[in-house]
């Protein structure tokens, strides 16, 4: 599925303190004279926008990469804080969003339910 007839892309953003990786979401009303991904990044960064939106993000601390990455289903990034932005991957048309966050919540609920059943059976 191509949103707005534009290619979808996975990007890596570098700020002073973080690495942010996620799928770039484009506003519905955004129009490009040339929808080549490199040109799209140029238009986004130089189009007067204040924020960009990423979906299914991982945020890593630049100073200490040993910390576990934070995950977010949607994140707004201030363009003024961006040092670099690069395209990691152009996503195929049949790409489906990864619902990792929902899966993690379902697993947590299953674990709680099984723990509650164990407690009941022990009594």
Rosetta silent file (secondary structure, phi, psi, omega in degrees, C-alpha in Angstrom):
SEQUENCE: XXXXXXXXXXXXXXXXXXXXXXXXXXXXXXXXXXXXXXXXXXXXXXXXXXXXXXXXXXXXXXXXXXXXXXXXXXXXXXXXXXXXXXXXXXXXXXXXXXXXXXXXXXXXXXXXXXXXXXXXXXX
SCORE:     score description
SCORE:     0.000 S_00000001
   1 L     0.000  127.493  176.342    0.000    0.000    0.000 S_00000001
   2 L  -105.299  123.071  179.336    1.399    3.380   -0.962 S_00000001
   3 H   -81.099  129.335  178.542    0.065    6.248    1.118 S_00000001
   4 H    57.570   25.072 -176.851   -0.773    9.322   -0.995 S_00000001
   5 H    58.236   26.403  178.299    0.925    7.589   -3.950 S_00000001
   6 L  -112.513  146.143  176.507    4.257    8.329   -2.269 S_00000001
   7 L   -65.764  144.385  177.313    6.931    5.773   -1.459 S_00000001
   8 E   -97.879  142.344 -175.302    7.109    4.826    2.207 S_00000001
   9 E  -140.419  146.777  172.881   10.506    4.813    3.822 S_00000001
  10 E   -92.015  127.971 -176.482   12.286    3.750    6.966 S_00000001
  11 E  -124.163  157.569  173.200   14.602    6.535    8.144 S_00000001
  12 E  -118.956  121.280 -179.260   17.348    7.024   10.704 S_00000001
  13 E  -109.908  135.611  176.317   17.456   10.436   12.374 S_00000001
  14 E  -112.995  127.055  172.561   20.422   11.659   14.388 S_00000001
  15 E  -116.201 -177.627  178.909   20.003   14.385   17.002 S_00000001
  16 L   -59.367  -35.195 -172.559   22.500   15.659   19.569 S_00000001
  17 L  -115.014  -12.933 -170.583   21.418   13.035   22.095 S_00000001
  18 E  -140.342  157.084  163.912   19.570   10.281   20.216 S_00000001
  19 E  -108.359  129.331 -178.827   19.333    7.964   17.243 S_00000001
  20 E  -124.953  123.143  179.146   15.725    7.623   16.108 S_00000001
  21 E  -120.737  132.779  179.202   14.669    4.970   13.617 S_00000001
  22 E  -177.469  176.901  179.348   11.143    4.646   12.256 S_00000001
  23 E   -87.928  125.912 -178.425    8.814    4.898    9.302 S_00000001
  24 E   -71.746  124.516  175.304    8.349    8.444    8.062 S_00000001
  25 E  -101.521  133.091 -178.530    4.688    9.513    7.970 S_00000001
  26 L  -108.224  142.842  178.651    3.796   12.265    5.541 S_00000001
  27 L   -60.992  148.787 -178.753    0.841   14.656    5.906 S_00000001
  28 L   -58.357  -35.605 -174.287   -2.172   13.903    3.706 S_00000001
  29 L   -89.933    5.932 -178.408   -1.970   17.305    2.003 S_00000001
  30 L   -73.917  131.564  179.664    1.744   17.141    1.181 S_00000001
  31 L  -123.351  140.801  179.507    2.442   17.443   -2.541 S_00000001
  32 L  -125.187  139.752  174.869    5.740   16.845   -4.311 S_00000001
  33 L   -76.407  -24.544  179.199    6.730   17.849   -7.801 S_00000001
  34 L  -143.202  113.530 -172.549    9.111   14.864   -7.802 S_00000001
  35 L   -92.602   28.202  170.943    8.432   11.956   -5.435 S_00000001
  36 L   -68.058  133.579 -174.382   11.913   10.417   -5.551 S_00000001
  37 H   -51.511  -41.320  178.974   12.716    9.627   -1.883 S_00000001
  38 H   -61.411  -40.868  178.397   15.866   11.783   -1.782 S_00000001
  39 H   -67.342  -35.307  179.437   13.896   14.750   -3.099 S_00000001
  40 H   -61.939  -42.113  177.504   11.130   14.056   -0.578 S_00000001
  41 H   -61.619  -41.067  178.414   13.611   14.403    2.305 S_00000001
  42 H   -60.761  -47.067 -179.208   14.814   17.697    0.855 S_00000001
  43 H   -63.309  -39.246 -178.996   11.236   19.027    0.596 S_00000001
  44 H   -65.642  -47.893 -176.547   10.416   17.887    4.128 S_00000001
  45 H   -72.524  -26.351 -176.726   13.481   19.452    5.718 S_00000001
  46 H  -111.971   12.216 -176.030   13.269   22.684    3.707 S_00000001
  47 L   -92.659    6.391  178.274    9.494   23.031    3.438 S_00000001
  48 L    86.611   10.188  177.942    8.945   25.132    6.535 S_00000001
  49 L   -77.675  152.936  178.141    7.647   22.306    8.707 S_00000001
  50 L   -99.788  -31.629 -178.376    8.395   22.341   12.411 S_00000001
  51 E  -133.183  154.021  167.442    7.876   18.622   13.143 S_00000001
  52 E  -122.528  158.387 -177.048    7.930   15.310   11.316 S_00000001
  53 E  -116.196  135.303  176.129    6.137   12.162   12.439 S_00000001
  54 E  -119.403  145.302  178.661    7.584    8.663   12.639 S_00000001
  55 E  -114.238  146.784 -179.783    5.662    5.437   13.190 S_00000001
  56 E    51.918   65.976 -172.473    6.956    2.295   14.978 S_00000001
  57 E   -98.134  154.361  166.742   10.074    4.020   16.327 S_00000001
  58 E  -124.040  128.714 -179.606   13.111    2.986   18.277 S_00000001
  59 E  -115.501  121.632 -178.499   14.920    5.726   20.189 S_00000001
  60 E  -116.528  143.930  176.465   18.501    5.031   21.292 S_00000001
  61 E   -76.982  125.245 -178.460   20.749    7.130   23.506 S_00000001
  62 L   -69.171  -34.060 -174.520   23.806    8.234   21.503 S_00000001
  63 L   -79.115  -24.729  179.701   26.090    8.558   24.489 S_00000001
  64 L  -141.388   89.280 -177.321   25.361    5.125   25.900 S_00000001
  65 L   -71.493   -8.266  178.935   24.241    2.589   23.319 S_00000001
  66 L   -72.102  -21.228  177.405   24.229   -0.126   25.992 S_00000001
  67 L   -67.427  145.131  177.694   20.878    1.174   27.238 S_00000001
  68 L   -66.458  140.015 -178.995   17.864   -0.648   25.860 S_00000001
  69 L   -69.589  140.642  172.595   16.135    1.296   23.081 S_00000001
  70 E   -80.797  143.799  178.468   12.818    2.957   23.868 S_00000001
  71 E  -116.508  143.785 -179.773    9.984    1.981   21.533 S_00000001
  72 E  -143.686  139.514  179.193    7.104    4.178   20.491 S_00000001
  73 E   -74.519  -27.619  176.591    4.198    3.564   18.149 S_00000001
  74 E  -153.431  138.480 -175.689    4.281    7.197   17.002 S_00000001
  75 E  -142.588  136.973  175.079    6.755   10.000   17.646 S_00000001
  76 E  -102.940  130.001 -177.054    6.959   13.653   16.605 S_00000001
  77 E  -116.960  129.595  178.241   10.474   14.966   16.026 S_00000001
  78 E   -73.221  124.210 -176.941   11.337   18.669   15.986 S_00000001
  79 H   -63.378  -30.084 -179.306   13.131   19.419   12.723 S_00000001
  80 H   -63.503  -24.853 -178.405   15.288   22.057   14.439 S_00000001
  81 H   -91.548   -2.478 -176.986   16.936   19.292   16.503 S_00000001
  82 E   -80.731  125.780  174.357   17.791   17.032   13.560 S_00000001
  83 E   -89.501  -49.776  177.583   21.480   16.781   12.720 S_00000001
  84 E  -139.574  155.802  172.816   21.155   14.139    9.971 S_00000001
  85 E  -142.026  131.440  179.963   18.408   12.090    8.396 S_00000001
  86 E  -136.878  150.309  177.564   19.004    9.155    6.091 S_00000001
  87 E   -82.782  125.032  176.990   16.856    6.636    4.276 S_00000001
  88 E   -91.104  -41.855 -174.177   17.480    3.117    5.530 S_00000001
  89 E  -157.343  139.787  169.547   14.947    1.305    3.387 S_00000001
  90 E   -89.631  121.225 -174.501   12.178    2.006    0.904 S_00000001
  91 E   -79.065  139.337 -179.608    9.300   -0.111    2.162 S_00000001
  92 L   -68.617  162.487 -178.342    7.542   -2.390   -0.338 S_00000001
  93 L   -61.168  -33.369 -175.628    3.904   -1.838   -1.301 S_00000001
  94 L   -92.326   12.451  179.906    2.751   -4.958    0.549 S_00000001
  95 L   -65.076  132.775  176.594    4.555   -4.025    3.796 S_00000001
  96 L  -109.561  142.865  179.141    2.319   -4.398    6.823 S_00000001
  97 L   -61.501  139.695  176.822    2.842   -2.425    9.988 S_00000001
  98 L   -83.395  122.016  179.838    4.455   -4.409   12.775 S_00000001
  99 L   -97.622   52.369 -178.616    2.145   -4.490   15.733 S_00000001
 100 H   -61.483  -35.760 -175.279    4.895   -5.384   18.197 S_00000001
 101 H   -67.487  -42.054  178.026    3.448   -3.119   20.836 S_00000001
 102 H   -66.674  -39.200  179.236    0.046   -4.838   20.779 S_00000001
 103 H   -63.195  -40.888  179.223    1.724   -8.246   20.830 S_00000001
 104 H   -63.379  -40.951  178.644    3.770   -7.279   23.892 S_00000001
 105 H   -64.843  -41.400  178.556    0.615   -6.135   25.698 S_00000001
 106 H   -63.096  -41.418  178.572   -1.174   -9.394   24.814 S_00000001
 107 H   -63.606  -40.479  178.174    1.785  -11.431   26.108 S_00000001
 108 H   -62.347  -42.470  179.039    1.782   -9.449   29.360 S_00000001
 109 H   -64.373  -40.788  178.280   -1.948  -10.089   29.790 S_00000001
 110 H   -62.693  -42.349  179.688   -1.474  -13.830   29.144 S_00000001
 111 H   -64.360  -40.045  177.950    1.319  -13.974   31.708 S_00000001
 112 H   -64.241  -42.344 -179.695   -0.834  -12.196   34.297 S_00000001
 113 H   -64.623  -42.822  179.809   -3.745  -14.552   33.622 S_00000001
 114 H   -67.863  -35.090  176.544   -1.557  -17.646   33.924 S_00000001
 115 H   -65.055  -41.942  179.165   -0.015  -16.287   37.150 S_00000001
 116 H   -64.464  -38.821  178.620   -3.488  -15.673   38.576 S_00000001
 117 H   -66.715  -39.325  178.529   -4.537  -19.239   37.656 S_00000001
 118 H   -62.718  -40.784  179.939   -1.416  -20.658   39.331 S_00000001
 119 H   -64.372  -41.473  179.479   -2.166  -18.730   42.501 S_00000001
 120 H   -64.821  -41.227 -178.441   -5.758  -20.047   42.523 S_00000001
 121 H   -70.825  -28.537  179.137   -4.646  -23.651   42.002 S_00000001
 122 H   -73.659  -27.373  179.712   -2.055  -23.385   44.789 S_00000001
 123 L   -78.560    0.000    0.000   -4.698  -22.280   47.287 S_00000001
